[in-house]
XYZ file of C-alpha atoms in Angstrom:
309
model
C 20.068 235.518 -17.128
C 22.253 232.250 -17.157
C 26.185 233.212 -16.515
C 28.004 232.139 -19.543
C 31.521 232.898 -18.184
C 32.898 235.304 -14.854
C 35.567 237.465 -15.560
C 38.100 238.492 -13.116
C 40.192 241.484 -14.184
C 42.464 244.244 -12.598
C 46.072 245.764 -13.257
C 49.569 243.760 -13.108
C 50.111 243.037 -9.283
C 46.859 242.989 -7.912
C 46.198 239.680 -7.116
C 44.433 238.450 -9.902
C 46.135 234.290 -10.166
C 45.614 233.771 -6.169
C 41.754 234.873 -6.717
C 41.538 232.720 -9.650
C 42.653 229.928 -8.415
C 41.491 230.102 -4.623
C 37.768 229.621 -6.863
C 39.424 226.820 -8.562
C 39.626 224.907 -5.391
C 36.424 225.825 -4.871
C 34.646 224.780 -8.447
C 35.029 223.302 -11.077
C 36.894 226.335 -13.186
C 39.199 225.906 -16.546
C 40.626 229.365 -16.505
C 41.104 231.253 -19.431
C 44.002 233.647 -19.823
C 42.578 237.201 -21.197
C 46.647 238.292 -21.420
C 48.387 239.895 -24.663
C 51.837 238.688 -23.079
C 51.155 235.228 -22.026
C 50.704 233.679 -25.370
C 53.581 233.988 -26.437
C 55.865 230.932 -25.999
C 59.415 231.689 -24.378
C 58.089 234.872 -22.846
C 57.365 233.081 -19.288
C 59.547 235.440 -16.377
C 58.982 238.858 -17.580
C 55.229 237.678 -18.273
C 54.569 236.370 -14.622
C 53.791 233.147 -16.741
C 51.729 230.812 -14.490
C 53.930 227.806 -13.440
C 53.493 224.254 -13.559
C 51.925 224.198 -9.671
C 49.062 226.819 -11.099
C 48.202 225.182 -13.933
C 48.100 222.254 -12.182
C 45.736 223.272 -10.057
C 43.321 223.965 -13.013
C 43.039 223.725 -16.459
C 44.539 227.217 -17.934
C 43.745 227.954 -21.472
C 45.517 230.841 -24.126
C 48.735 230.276 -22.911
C 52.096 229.248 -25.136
C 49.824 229.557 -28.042
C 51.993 232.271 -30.339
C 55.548 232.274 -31.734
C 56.914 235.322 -30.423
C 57.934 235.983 -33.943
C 54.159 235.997 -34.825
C 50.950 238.541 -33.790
C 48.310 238.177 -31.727
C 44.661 240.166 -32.263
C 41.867 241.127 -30.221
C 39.905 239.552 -32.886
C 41.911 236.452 -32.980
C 41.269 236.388 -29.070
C 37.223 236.633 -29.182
C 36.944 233.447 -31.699
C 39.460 231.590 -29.503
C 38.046 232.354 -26.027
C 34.250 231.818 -27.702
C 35.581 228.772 -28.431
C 36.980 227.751 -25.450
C 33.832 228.963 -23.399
C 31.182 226.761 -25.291
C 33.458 223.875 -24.675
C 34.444 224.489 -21.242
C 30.723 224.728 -20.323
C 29.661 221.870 -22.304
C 32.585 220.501 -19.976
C 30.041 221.234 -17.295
C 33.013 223.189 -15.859
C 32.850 226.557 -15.333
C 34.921 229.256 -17.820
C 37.048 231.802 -15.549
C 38.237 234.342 -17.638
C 41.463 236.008 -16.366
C 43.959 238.658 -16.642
C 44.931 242.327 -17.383
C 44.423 243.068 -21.323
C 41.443 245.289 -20.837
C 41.231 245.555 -24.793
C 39.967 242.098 -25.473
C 37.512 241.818 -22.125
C 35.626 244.848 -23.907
C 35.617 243.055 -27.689
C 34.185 239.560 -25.946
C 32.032 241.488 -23.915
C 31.287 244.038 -26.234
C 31.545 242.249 -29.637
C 34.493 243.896 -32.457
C 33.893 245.179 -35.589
C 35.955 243.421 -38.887
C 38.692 246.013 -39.176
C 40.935 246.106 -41.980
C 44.045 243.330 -41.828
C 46.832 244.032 -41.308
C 48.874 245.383 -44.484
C 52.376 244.641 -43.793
C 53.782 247.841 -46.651
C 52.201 250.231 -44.536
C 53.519 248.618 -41.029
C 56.986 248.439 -42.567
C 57.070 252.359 -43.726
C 55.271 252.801 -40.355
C 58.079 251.285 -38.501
C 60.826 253.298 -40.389
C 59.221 256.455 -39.828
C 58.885 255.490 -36.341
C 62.429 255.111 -36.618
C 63.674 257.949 -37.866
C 60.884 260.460 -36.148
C 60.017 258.561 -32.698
C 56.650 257.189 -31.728
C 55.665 260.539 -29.824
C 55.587 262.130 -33.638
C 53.254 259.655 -34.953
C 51.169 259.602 -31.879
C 50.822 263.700 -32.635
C 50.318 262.657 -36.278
C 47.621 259.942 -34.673
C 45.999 262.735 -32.572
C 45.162 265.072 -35.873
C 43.122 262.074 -37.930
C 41.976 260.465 -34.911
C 41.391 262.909 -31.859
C 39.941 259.926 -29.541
C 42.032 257.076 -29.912
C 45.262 259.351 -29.580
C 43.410 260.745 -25.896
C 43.793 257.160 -24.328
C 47.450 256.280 -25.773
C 50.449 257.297 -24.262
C 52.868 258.814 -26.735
C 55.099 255.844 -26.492
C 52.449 253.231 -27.109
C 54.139 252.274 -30.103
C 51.903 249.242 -30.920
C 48.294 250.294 -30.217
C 49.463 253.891 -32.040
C 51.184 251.871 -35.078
C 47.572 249.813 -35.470
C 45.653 253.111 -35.787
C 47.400 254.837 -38.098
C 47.457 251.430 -40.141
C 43.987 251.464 -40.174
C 43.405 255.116 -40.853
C 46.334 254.835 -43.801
C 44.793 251.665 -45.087
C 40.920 252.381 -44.993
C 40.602 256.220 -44.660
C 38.543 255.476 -41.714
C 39.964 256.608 -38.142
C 40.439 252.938 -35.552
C 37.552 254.704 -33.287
C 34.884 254.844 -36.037
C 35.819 251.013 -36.650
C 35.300 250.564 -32.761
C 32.029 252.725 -31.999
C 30.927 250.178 -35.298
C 31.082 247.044 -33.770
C 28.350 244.858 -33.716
C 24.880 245.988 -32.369
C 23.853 242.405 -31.208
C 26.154 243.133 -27.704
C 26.607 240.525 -25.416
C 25.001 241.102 -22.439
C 26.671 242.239 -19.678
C 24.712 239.914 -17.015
C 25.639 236.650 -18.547
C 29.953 238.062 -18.418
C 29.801 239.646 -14.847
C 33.261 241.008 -14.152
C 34.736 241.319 -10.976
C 37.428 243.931 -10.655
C 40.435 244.003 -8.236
C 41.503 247.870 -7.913
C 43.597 249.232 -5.316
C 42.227 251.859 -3.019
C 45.860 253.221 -2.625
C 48.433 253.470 -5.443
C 51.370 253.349 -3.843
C 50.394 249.862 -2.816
C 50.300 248.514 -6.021
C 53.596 250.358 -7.224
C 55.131 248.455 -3.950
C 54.299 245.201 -5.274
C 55.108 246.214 -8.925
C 58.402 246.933 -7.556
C 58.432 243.703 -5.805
C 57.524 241.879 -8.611
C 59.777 242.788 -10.850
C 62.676 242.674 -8.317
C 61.578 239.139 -8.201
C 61.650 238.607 -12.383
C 65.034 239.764 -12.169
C 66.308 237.795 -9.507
C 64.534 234.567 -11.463
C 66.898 235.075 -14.879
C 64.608 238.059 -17.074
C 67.390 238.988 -18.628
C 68.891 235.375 -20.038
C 65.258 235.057 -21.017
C 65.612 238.402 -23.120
C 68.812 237.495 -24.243
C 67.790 234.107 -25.345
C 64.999 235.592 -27.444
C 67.070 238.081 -28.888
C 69.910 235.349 -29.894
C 66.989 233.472 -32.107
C 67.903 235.963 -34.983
C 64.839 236.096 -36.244
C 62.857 238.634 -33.178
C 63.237 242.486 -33.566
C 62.300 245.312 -31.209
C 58.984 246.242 -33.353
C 57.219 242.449 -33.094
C 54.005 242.814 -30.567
C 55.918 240.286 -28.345
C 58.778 242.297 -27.934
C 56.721 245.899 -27.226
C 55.637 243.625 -23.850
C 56.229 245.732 -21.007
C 59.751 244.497 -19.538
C 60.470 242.985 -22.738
C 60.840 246.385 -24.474
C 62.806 247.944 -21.817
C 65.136 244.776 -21.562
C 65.763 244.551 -25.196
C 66.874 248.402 -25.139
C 68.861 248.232 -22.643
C 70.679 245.189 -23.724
C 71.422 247.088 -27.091
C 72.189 250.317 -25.284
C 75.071 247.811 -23.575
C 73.733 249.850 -20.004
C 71.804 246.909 -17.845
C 72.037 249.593 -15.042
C 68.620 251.409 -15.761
C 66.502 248.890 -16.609
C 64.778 248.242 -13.072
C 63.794 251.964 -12.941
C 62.723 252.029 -16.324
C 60.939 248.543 -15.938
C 59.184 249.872 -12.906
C 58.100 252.883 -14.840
C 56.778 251.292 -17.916
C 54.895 248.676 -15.818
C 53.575 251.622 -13.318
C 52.172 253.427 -16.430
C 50.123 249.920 -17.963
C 49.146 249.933 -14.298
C 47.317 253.460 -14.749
C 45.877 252.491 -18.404
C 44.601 248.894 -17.259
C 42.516 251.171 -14.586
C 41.790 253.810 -16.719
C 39.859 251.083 -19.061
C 38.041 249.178 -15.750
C 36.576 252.367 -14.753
C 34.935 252.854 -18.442
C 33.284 249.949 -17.043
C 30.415 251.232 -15.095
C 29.134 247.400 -13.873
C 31.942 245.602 -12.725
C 32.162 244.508 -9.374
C 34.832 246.387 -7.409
C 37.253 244.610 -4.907
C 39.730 246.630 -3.020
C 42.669 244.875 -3.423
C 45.147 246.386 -1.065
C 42.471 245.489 1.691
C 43.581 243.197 4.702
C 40.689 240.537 3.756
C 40.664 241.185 -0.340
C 41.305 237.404 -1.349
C 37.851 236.692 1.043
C 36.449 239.513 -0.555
C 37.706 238.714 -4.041
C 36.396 234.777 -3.973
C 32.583 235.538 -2.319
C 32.510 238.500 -5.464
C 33.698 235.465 -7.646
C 31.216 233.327 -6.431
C 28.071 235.663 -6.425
C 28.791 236.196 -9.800
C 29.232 232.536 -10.613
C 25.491 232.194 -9.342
C-alpha cells in the first residue's frame, strides 16, 4: 500500500525535531506540526517553537496559525493536515507529520466523528462552576456520565474534562460514544506508518524535561507569559493558556510567588509526558525507537526511512 504520509510521534523531550529534520536532509520532507501548542502565535518559548534555523531547513506547516485568544480542534486539525498532505505530495515532496498531541494522530489516522460545536452558555457556566468547585469535582461529575473518558483524564485536565461534559450537557450523549462513532471508512494504518520515540528509562526523559525547561526559563518564558497576559484580552480558561507551562506560569504570576513555578512546570510537563505514552501504547503498530539509546537518532532516521518506503 502506497505511504501517504510518515508520522513521527513520542512525548515532550524525546527527540522528536532532530529526527525530523535529520530525514529532511535526507528527502525531500515539508513537515507538518501535529502540536496543540504550536499554533498558537506568541506562544513560541514555553512551546519549544521551532526557530528560524529549523524551519529553514524544511518547510514546517501548522505553526503560528491561531490567535491565542481563539480555539483550536482536533477536527479543525484533520481538514487542515488532509489538506496540507494532498498538496505536499502533489509537491512530489514527502508529508512528515510531527509532534506530541496524540489526540489528533488518532482522528487523521483513525477518522472523527461530527461532535456537537461548541456551545459557548454551557462552557461559560462550565467555567464558573469550575471556579467555584475545582476541576477535580467536575472530573468526578465527568466520571458518573462518562466512566471511560474520565479513566484517561487526570483530574486537573481542565480542557479535555470541560469538552466532555460540554458534549454530554449539550447532546445527552457521553464524548466516548461520539468517539467509538467515528467513521467506519478508517484510514489505513499502512499508508500513515508511525514511528514512535519512547524512552526505555523514565528518569531519562524527566532529566531532559528538567533540562528543557531550565532552558525556557533561562530564554525569557516568563516575559513571554507576561506579555500575553498584558494583551487584556487572554484569560486562564482559553485552550492556549491551559498549555502546559503556560498554565502554571500564568498562576503563578497571579499568585505574585514566581518561586514554584519550575517544580510545578516540571510536574505538569512530567505528567503530559506519562499521558502522551499512555496514548502511543494504545497503538499496537507503531514502530518503537528507544530514545534514551546511545545510537537512537541512527535508529530513529533508518525507522523513518523504512517507513517512507
Amino acid at each position: 500500500m502506497k505511504v501517504q504520509a510518515v508520522c513521527l510521534a513520542g512525548p515532550t523531550a524525546s527527540g522528536k525535531t532532530a529526527a525530523a529534520l535529520a530525514l529532511a536532509a535526507r528527502r525531500p520532507v515539508e513537515i507538518v506540526s501535529v502540536d496543540s501548542a504550536l499554533v498558537y502565535r506568541g506562544l513560541d518559548i514555553g512551546s519549544a517553537k521551532p526557530g528560524a534555523a529549523e524551519r529553514a531547513a524544511a518547510p514546517h506547516h501548522l505553526i503560528d496559525i491561531v490567535d491565542p485568544a481563539d480555539s483550536y480542534s482536533a477536527a479543525r486539525f484533520v481538514a487542515d493536515a488532509s489538506r496540507l498532505v494532498d498538496e505536499i505530495t502533489a509537491r512530489g515532496r514527502l508529508p512528515l507529520l510531527v509532534g506530541g498531541t496524540m489526540l489528533y494522530f488518532k482522528a487523521l489516522r483513525d477518522g472523527l466523528d461530527a461532535m456537537p460545536e461548541t456551545d459557548p452558555a454551557i462552557r461559560a457556566a462550565l467555567d464558573a462552576r469550575a471556579a467555584a468547585e475545582g476541576w477535580p469535582a467536575l472530573h468526578a461529575e465527568l466520571a458518573r456520565v462518562d466512566p471511560v473518558t474520565a479513566a484517561r483524564l487526570a483530574p486537573n485536565d481542565a480542557q479535555r474534562i470541560q469538552r466532555a461534559l460540554e458534549v454530554f450537557l449539550g447532546s445527552g450523549r457521553p464524548i466516548s460514544a461520539w468517539q467509538q462513532g467515528a467513521r467506519a471508512e478508517k484510514p489505513a494504518a499502512a499508508a500513515w506508518p508511525l514511528v514512535s520515540l519512547e524512552p526505555a528509562s523514565r528518569a531519562w526523559l524527566h532529566e531532559r524535561i528538567a533540562q528543557r525547561f531550565d532552558a525556557m526559563l533561562a530564554a525569557g518564558f516568563i516575559d513571554e507569559v507576561r506579555a500575553l497576559r498584558e494583551r487584556g484580552d487572554l484569560h486562564p480558561g482559553l485552550p492556549s493558556m491551559r498549555c502546559v507551562g503556560y498554565r502554571q506560569a500564568w498562576e503563578a504570576l497571579d499568585a505574585g510567588d514566581l518561586a514554584p513555578l519550575r517544580e510545578r512546570g516540571i510536574a505538569a510537563t512530567r505528567q503530559l509526558a506519562k499521558r502522551q505514552i499512555t496514548w502511543l501504547r494504545a497503538m499496537p503498530e507503531r514502530i518503537v525507537v528507544p530514545c534514551d539509546a546511545p545510537d537512537a537518532l541512527a535508529q530513529a532516521l533508518a525507522a523513518l526511512e523504512t517507513a517512507a518506503g
